[in-house]
Tab-separated table of C-alpha atoms in Angstrom:
chain	number	residue	atom	x	y	z
K	18	UNK	CA	-42.986	-0.956	-11.299
K	19	UNK	CA	-41.558	-0.732	-14.816
K	20	UNK	CA	-40.350	-4.351	-14.720
K	21	UNK	CA	-43.793	-5.462	-13.554
K	22	UNK	CA	-45.425	-3.436	-16.322
K	23	UNK	CA	-43.198	-4.868	-19.057
K	24	UNK	CA	-43.575	-8.435	-17.817
K	25	UNK	CA	-47.361	-8.106	-17.643
K	26	UNK	CA	-47.649	-6.447	-21.052
K	27	UNK	CA	-45.456	-9.117	-22.620
K	28	UNK	CA	-47.836	-11.790	-21.337
K	29	UNK	CA	-50.761	-9.875	-22.853
K	30	UNK	CA	-48.993	-9.277	-26.167
K	31	UNK	CA	-48.098	-12.959	-26.568
K	32	UNK	CA	-51.809	-13.748	-26.533
K	33	UNK	CA	-52.884	-10.757	-28.637
K	34	UNK	CA	-50.853	-9.984	-31.747
K	35	UNK	CA	-52.655	-6.641	-32.057
K	36	UNK	CA	-50.875	-5.305	-28.961
K	37	UNK	CA	-47.912	-3.030	-29.692
K	38	UNK	CA	-45.509	-0.980	-27.599
K	39	UNK	CA	-43.695	2.086	-28.934
K	40	UNK	CA	-40.721	3.446	-27.024
K	41	UNK	CA	-39.225	6.900	-27.264
K	42	UNK	CA	-35.656	5.583	-27.636
K	43	UNK	CA	-35.235	4.295	-24.094
K	44	UNK	CA	-35.800	1.336	-21.790
K	45	UNK	CA	-33.718	-1.039	-23.889
K	46	UNK	CA	-32.635	-3.097	-20.888
K	47	UNK	CA	-36.096	-3.554	-19.419
K	48	UNK	CA	-37.725	-3.935	-22.855
K	49	UNK	CA	-35.251	-6.579	-24.020
K	50	UNK	CA	-37.789	-9.433	-23.607
K	51	UNK	CA	-40.046	-7.617	-26.096
K	52	UNK	CA	-37.258	-7.131	-28.634
K	53	UNK	CA	-36.300	-10.777	-28.265
K	54	UNK	CA	-39.691	-12.499	-28.177
K	55	UNK	CA	-41.982	-10.145	-30.100
K	56	UNK	CA	-39.817	-8.062	-32.449
K	57	UNK	CA	-42.778	-7.349	-34.745
K	58	UNK	CA	-44.819	-5.815	-31.920
K	59	UNK	CA	-42.357	-3.205	-30.683
K	60	UNK	CA	-41.259	0.028	-32.359
K	61	UNK	CA	-38.549	2.520	-31.437
K	62	UNK	CA	-39.831	5.930	-32.550
K	63	UNK	CA	-36.666	7.701	-31.451
K	64	UNK	CA	-36.550	10.811	-29.299
K	65	UNK	CA	-39.672	12.114	-31.001
K	66	UNK	CA	-42.547	11.667	-28.600
K	67	UNK	CA	-45.035	13.670	-30.657
K	68	UNK	CA	-44.381	11.397	-33.625
K	69	UNK	CA	-44.517	8.348	-31.353
K	70	UNK	CA	-48.004	9.342	-30.232
K	71	UNK	CA	-49.277	9.978	-33.750
K	72	UNK	CA	-47.898	6.612	-34.906
K	73	UNK	CA	-49.728	4.992	-31.989
K	74	UNK	CA	-52.965	6.734	-32.959
K	75	UNK	CA	-52.621	5.573	-36.560
K	76	UNK	CA	-52.043	1.970	-35.499
K	77	UNK	CA	-54.968	2.169	-33.085
K	78	UNK	CA	-57.244	3.387	-35.860
K	79	UNK	CA	-56.310	0.199	-37.706
K	80	UNK	CA	-57.452	-2.005	-34.835
K	81	UNK	CA	-54.300	-2.203	-32.733
K	82	UNK	CA	-53.955	-1.618	-28.987
K	83	UNK	CA	-50.859	0.530	-28.599
K	84	UNK	CA	-48.823	1.419	-25.507
K	85	UNK	CA	-46.498	4.423	-25.758
K	86	UNK	CA	-43.596	4.369	-23.326
K	87	UNK	CA	-41.233	7.049	-22.080
K	88	UNK	CA	-39.918	8.636	-18.889
K	89	UNK	CA	-41.094	11.526	-16.771
K	90	UNK	CA	-43.175	14.139	-18.502
K	91	UNK	CA	-42.074	13.228	-22.040
K	92	UNK	CA	-44.944	10.917	-23.067
K	93	UNK	CA	-47.501	13.429	-21.749
K	94	UNK	CA	-46.604	17.129	-21.623
K	95	UNK	CA	-44.267	17.025	-24.620
K	96	UNK	CA	-47.008	15.615	-26.836
K	97	UNK	CA	-50.227	16.738	-25.170
K	98	UNK	CA	-51.582	18.084	-28.487
K	99	UNK	CA	-51.137	14.727	-30.204
K	100	UNK	CA	-52.753	12.915	-27.268
K	101	UNK	CA	-55.672	15.349	-27.387
K	102	UNK	CA	-56.203	15.589	-31.149
K	103	UNK	CA	-55.013	12.225	-32.455
K	104	UNK	CA	-55.882	9.889	-29.573
K	105	UNK	CA	-58.512	11.152	-27.128
K	106	UNK	CA	-60.685	12.955	-29.683
K	107	UNK	CA	-60.957	9.770	-31.741
K	108	UNK	CA	-61.277	7.524	-28.685
K	109	UNK	CA	-58.228	5.696	-30.031
K	110	UNK	CA	-57.025	2.632	-28.188
K	111	UNK	CA	-53.741	4.225	-27.093
K	112	UNK	CA	-52.329	3.628	-23.614
K	113	UNK	CA	-49.857	6.344	-22.607
K	114	UNK	CA	-47.315	5.039	-20.092
K	115	UNK	CA	-45.066	7.276	-17.996
K	116	UNK	CA	-42.214	5.598	-16.152
K	117	UNK	CA	-40.979	7.931	-13.452
K	118	UNK	CA	-43.914	9.937	-12.141
K	119	UNK	CA	-43.141	12.782	-9.758
K	120	UNK	CA	-39.509	13.151	-8.674
K	121	UNK	CA	-38.228	9.745	-9.766
K	122	UNK	CA	-35.735	11.455	-12.090
K	123	UNK	CA	-35.087	14.178	-9.535
K	124	UNK	CA	-31.354	14.409	-10.155
K	125	UNK	CA	-31.939	15.375	-13.814
K	126	UNK	CA	-33.786	18.593	-12.976
K	127	UNK	CA	-37.260	19.974	-13.592
K	128	UNK	CA	-37.248	19.077	-17.305
K	129	UNK	CA	-37.455	15.418	-16.207
K	130	UNK	CA	-39.919	15.893	-13.332
K	131	UNK	CA	-43.488	14.708	-13.962
K	132	UNK	CA	-45.408	16.974	-11.628
K	133	UNK	CA	-48.230	18.339	-13.813
K	134	UNK	CA	-49.085	15.215	-15.800
K	135	UNK	CA	-52.118	14.044	-13.800
K	136	UNK	CA	-53.736	17.474	-14.102
K	137	UNK	CA	-53.113	17.608	-17.853
K	138	UNK	CA	-54.285	14.093	-18.587
K	139	UNK	CA	-57.409	14.084	-16.433
K	140	UNK	CA	-58.524	17.329	-18.101
K	141	UNK	CA	-58.891	15.479	-21.409
K	142	UNK	CA	-62.424	14.112	-21.989
K	143	UNK	CA	-62.824	10.326	-21.912
K	144	UNK	CA	-59.216	9.679	-20.865
K	145	UNK	CA	-58.840	7.167	-18.029
K	146	UNK	CA	-56.040	8.057	-15.576
K	147	UNK	CA	-54.317	5.512	-13.337
K	148	UNK	CA	-51.435	5.819	-10.863
K	149	UNK	CA	-50.844	2.489	-9.093
K	150	UNK	CA	-49.308	2.494	-5.627
K	151	UNK	CA	-47.292	-0.714	-5.725
K	152	UNK	CA	-46.220	-3.630	-7.924
K	153	UNK	CA	-49.474	-5.524	-7.467
K	154	UNK	CA	-51.550	-2.504	-8.440
K	155	UNK	CA	-49.221	-1.878	-11.409
K	156	UNK	CA	-49.836	-5.377	-12.742
K	157	UNK	CA	-53.595	-5.074	-12.263
K	158	UNK	CA	-53.655	-1.611	-13.848
K	159	UNK	CA	-51.722	-2.799	-16.912
K	160	UNK	CA	-54.281	-5.540	-17.468
K	161	UNK	CA	-57.197	-3.192	-16.761
K	162	UNK	CA	-56.245	-0.572	-19.353
K	163	UNK	CA	-55.789	-3.298	-21.953
K	164	UNK	CA	-59.421	-4.222	-21.365
K	165	UNK	CA	-60.606	-0.589	-21.305
K	166	UNK	CA	-61.555	0.905	-24.682
K	167	UNK	CA	-60.149	4.298	-25.593
K	168	UNK	CA	-57.211	6.381	-24.454
K	169	UNK	CA	-55.722	5.688	-21.024
K	170	UNK	CA	-52.838	7.089	-18.994
K	171	UNK	CA	-50.748	4.868	-16.731
K	172	UNK	CA	-48.387	6.677	-14.365
K	173	UNK	CA	-45.738	4.400	-12.888
K	174	UNK	CA	-42.859	4.743	-10.490
K	175	UNK	CA	-39.539	3.377	-11.626
K	176	UNK	CA	-38.201	0.510	-9.541
K	177	UNK	CA	-37.772	-0.573	-5.941
K	178	UNK	CA	-41.280	0.405	-4.828
K	179	UNK	CA	-42.537	-1.454	-1.780
K	180	UNK	CA	-45.251	-4.043	-2.072
K	181	UNK	CA	-48.504	-3.043	-0.331
K	182	UNK	CA	-50.713	-5.973	-1.196
K	183	UNK	CA	-50.005	-9.669	-0.872
K	184	UNK	CA	-52.624	-10.140	-3.534
K	185	UNK	CA	-55.366	-8.030	-5.040
K	186	UNK	CA	-58.756	-9.385	-5.970
K	187	UNK	CA	-61.440	-7.678	-8.031
K	188	UNK	CA	-59.313	-4.722	-9.106
K	189	UNK	CA	-61.695	-2.299	-10.797
K	190	UNK	CA	-60.962	0.960	-12.572
K	191	UNK	CA	-62.625	3.767	-10.640
K	192	UNK	CA	-62.495	2.016	-7.250
K	193	UNK	CA	-60.252	2.906	-4.315
K	194	UNK	CA	-58.682	0.167	-2.198
K	195	UNK	CA	-58.920	0.145	1.584
K	196	UNK	CA	-55.568	-0.415	3.303
K	197	UNK	CA	-56.591	0.019	6.926
K	198	UNK	CA	-59.669	0.958	8.900
K	199	UNK	CA	-59.246	3.831	11.302
K	200	UNK	CA	-60.956	6.884	12.718
K	201	UNK	CA	-61.051	10.684	12.735
K	202	UNK	CA	-58.736	11.216	9.732
K	203	UNK	CA	-58.806	9.464	6.358
K	204	UNK	CA	-55.608	9.440	4.294
K	205	UNK	CA	-56.030	9.075	0.521
K	206	UNK	CA	-52.989	8.369	-1.631
K	207	UNK	CA	-52.358	7.886	-5.341
K	208	UNK	CA	-49.245	6.564	-7.012
K	209	UNK	CA	-45.887	5.359	-5.724
K	210	UNK	CA	-45.761	7.940	-2.949
K	211	UNK	CA	-47.759	5.435	-0.958
K	212	UNK	CA	-44.460	4.291	0.547
K	213	UNK	CA	-44.344	7.640	2.411
K	214	UNK	CA	-47.933	7.140	3.567
K	215	UNK	CA	-47.093	3.661	4.794
K	216	UNK	CA	-44.054	4.946	6.692
K	217	UNK	CA	-46.140	7.710	8.237
K	218	UNK	CA	-48.898	5.353	9.322
K	219	UNK	CA	-46.448	2.963	10.964
K	220	UNK	CA	-45.017	5.851	12.993
K	221	UNK	CA	-48.495	7.132	13.903
K	222	UNK	CA	-49.572	3.663	14.986
K	223	UNK	CA	-46.794	3.590	17.577
K	224	UNK	CA	-48.378	6.704	19.096
K	225	UNK	CA	-51.857	5.195	19.152
K	226	UNK	CA	-53.072	7.148	16.121
K	227	UNK	CA	-54.840	5.030	13.517
K	228	UNK	CA	-56.158	6.900	10.479
K	229	UNK	CA	-58.245	5.258	7.788
K	230	UNK	CA	-56.098	4.690	4.699
K	231	UNK	CA	-57.096	4.213	1.069
K	232	UNK	CA	-54.982	3.979	-2.042
K	233	UNK	CA	-56.531	5.347	-5.236
K	234	UNK	CA	-54.960	3.607	-8.240
K	235	UNK	CA	-57.520	5.413	-10.399
K	236	UNK	CA	-57.631	9.209	-10.440
K	237	UNK	CA	-60.167	9.376	-13.272
K	238	UNK	CA	-62.846	8.190	-12.882
K	239	UNK	CA	-62.482	8.916	-9.161
K	240	UNK	CA	-64.180	6.809	-6.491
K	241	UNK	CA	-66.848	9.280	-5.353
K	242	UNK	CA	-68.524	6.730	-3.101
K	243	UNK	CA	-65.469	6.259	-0.870
K	244	UNK	CA	-64.750	9.991	-0.774
K	245	UNK	CA	-68.272	10.902	0.299
K	246	UNK	CA	-68.507	8.093	2.845
K	247	UNK	CA	-65.249	9.181	4.497
K	248	UNK	CA	-66.370	12.810	4.362
K	249	UNK	CA	-69.374	11.874	6.462
K	250	UNK	CA	-67.562	9.701	8.992
K	251	UNK	CA	-64.231	11.518	9.509
K	252	UNK	CA	-63.111	14.945	10.700
K	253	UNK	CA	-60.573	15.398	7.939
K	254	UNK	CA	-59.385	13.881	4.671
K	255	UNK	CA	-55.678	14.160	3.845
K	256	UNK	CA	-54.764	13.594	0.190
K	257	UNK	CA	-51.182	12.700	-0.721
K	258	UNK	CA	-49.635	12.905	-4.181
K	259	UNK	CA	-46.259	13.430	-5.835
K	260	UNK	CA	-47.661	16.119	-8.085
K	261	UNK	CA	-48.391	19.808	-8.193
K	262	UNK	CA	-51.128	21.107	-5.894
K	263	UNK	CA	-53.209	22.464	-8.774
K	264	UNK	CA	-55.329	20.086	-10.802
K	265	UNK	CA	-54.064	16.760	-9.503
K	266	UNK	CA	-55.419	14.060	-7.226
K	267	UNK	CA	-56.247	16.409	-4.341
K	268	UNK	CA	-58.125	18.657	-6.739
K	269	UNK	CA	-60.133	15.673	-8.006
K	270	UNK	CA	-61.149	14.872	-4.423
K	271	UNK	CA	-61.945	18.545	-3.776
K	272	UNK	CA	-64.263	18.628	-6.787
K	273	UNK	CA	-66.284	15.732	-5.375
K	274	UNK	CA	-66.548	17.354	-1.953
K	275	UNK	CA	-67.448	20.774	-3.382
K	276	UNK	CA	-70.603	19.358	-4.963
K	277	UNK	CA	-71.740	17.704	-1.727
K	278	UNK	CA	-74.013	19.739	0.532
K	279	UNK	CA	-74.130	19.527	4.299
K	280	UNK	CA	-71.501	18.998	6.959
K	281	UNK	CA	-68.416	17.139	5.779
K	282	UNK	CA	-64.773	16.521	6.520
K	283	UNK	CA	-62.120	19.184	6.113
K	284	UNK	CA	-59.812	18.581	3.142
K	285	UNK	CA	-56.033	18.853	3.580
K	286	UNK	CA	-53.792	18.372	0.535
K	287	UNK	CA	-50.176	17.182	0.663
K	288	UNK	CA	-48.629	18.022	-2.711
K	289	UNK	CA	-45.953	20.125	-4.378
K	290	UNK	CA	-46.905	23.661	-3.401
K	291	UNK	CA	-47.615	25.059	-6.876
K	292	UNK	CA	-44.005	25.608	-7.882
K	293	UNK	CA	-41.210	24.067	-9.895
K	294	UNK	CA	-38.268	22.419	-8.212
K	295	UNK	CA	-35.216	24.651	-8.489
K	296	UNK	CA	-32.955	22.066	-6.870
K	297	UNK	CA	-31.871	18.577	-7.877
K	298	UNK	CA	-31.446	15.415	-5.869
K	299	UNK	CA	-32.839	11.968	-5.262
K	300	UNK	CA	-36.571	11.336	-5.150
K	301	UNK	CA	-36.434	10.874	-1.379
K	302	UNK	CA	-34.452	14.099	-0.942
K	303	UNK	CA	-36.862	16.164	-3.050
K	304	UNK	CA	-39.895	14.753	-1.268
K	305	UNK	CA	-38.380	15.981	1.991
K	306	UNK	CA	-37.422	19.369	0.554
K	307	UNK	CA	-40.959	20.003	-0.691
K	308	UNK	CA	-42.774	18.582	2.363
K	309	UNK	CA	-44.458	15.625	0.725
K	310	UNK	CA	-42.664	12.961	2.752
K	311	UNK	CA	-43.695	10.810	5.717
K	312	UNK	CA	-42.842	13.575	8.214
K	313	UNK	CA	-45.164	16.017	6.449
K	314	UNK	CA	-47.981	13.454	6.343
K	315	UNK	CA	-47.581	12.726	10.054
K	316	UNK	CA	-47.806	16.450	10.764
K	317	UNK	CA	-51.016	16.895	8.760
K	318	UNK	CA	-52.695	13.900	10.402
K	319	UNK	CA	-51.766	15.086	13.888
K	320	UNK	CA	-52.920	18.644	13.183
K	321	UNK	CA	-56.366	17.359	12.296
K	322	UNK	CA	-56.673	14.548	14.825
């Protein structure tokens, strides 16, 4: 996803000289095209993410569109005060980009895990929150936040994510994307963990089980229309995210359902069970350890079928 993001942003920045990217002293390999082609539109702020964010806010207040770029939780949790006070409060045109949402940097330990970022960012007023599920969604999301005024958060995977869509037409912030029509159970996913959902659905299909599947590249604003429609037509909704149980994507869906009266689908959330990871390992390994992998999704769908 990061290569797709950089390539897409470079295309945008070539056309708009007011587009800047600020890195927190990383990504030199993937950002090389920027250094080479647009050296005046890229800044290395060093390992100082708070300062990086305040610089971005200052540039934005002078009419620039600024993308901040770092890994894991560093562009969000480390500088949440600067995002809140300098960017969001002023509706500054700053686009916060996390490369490595969830357990992407699993082998580096919990300090590098981004598992509370969605909750933190969606709690900030007027901040748009996106977590694309594949390369096509990542490209569309990069373009969409450029066109969206104010502060945005873009949560990416790292690299090697599977492609869901051949092409994607009419990508709209705030709208979920239907992957397959099914019955009884609806599976909602946000972010790069969609590859686990896809694996689960392929296995379920071989057993004659066909859930409805949607990917939600936007967590805020959430697609209430799709949520409520599925709540009326399905027995259960299973949300899947590579994030803590509290405050994330599943919580956003729960909030929509809680305000709806009448009979509706049961909500089942697949997420990190409100704890920090005390072990290290690959992203795939940690997903399995914390029951947010394809096997866990299959189990939840079958339980509610």
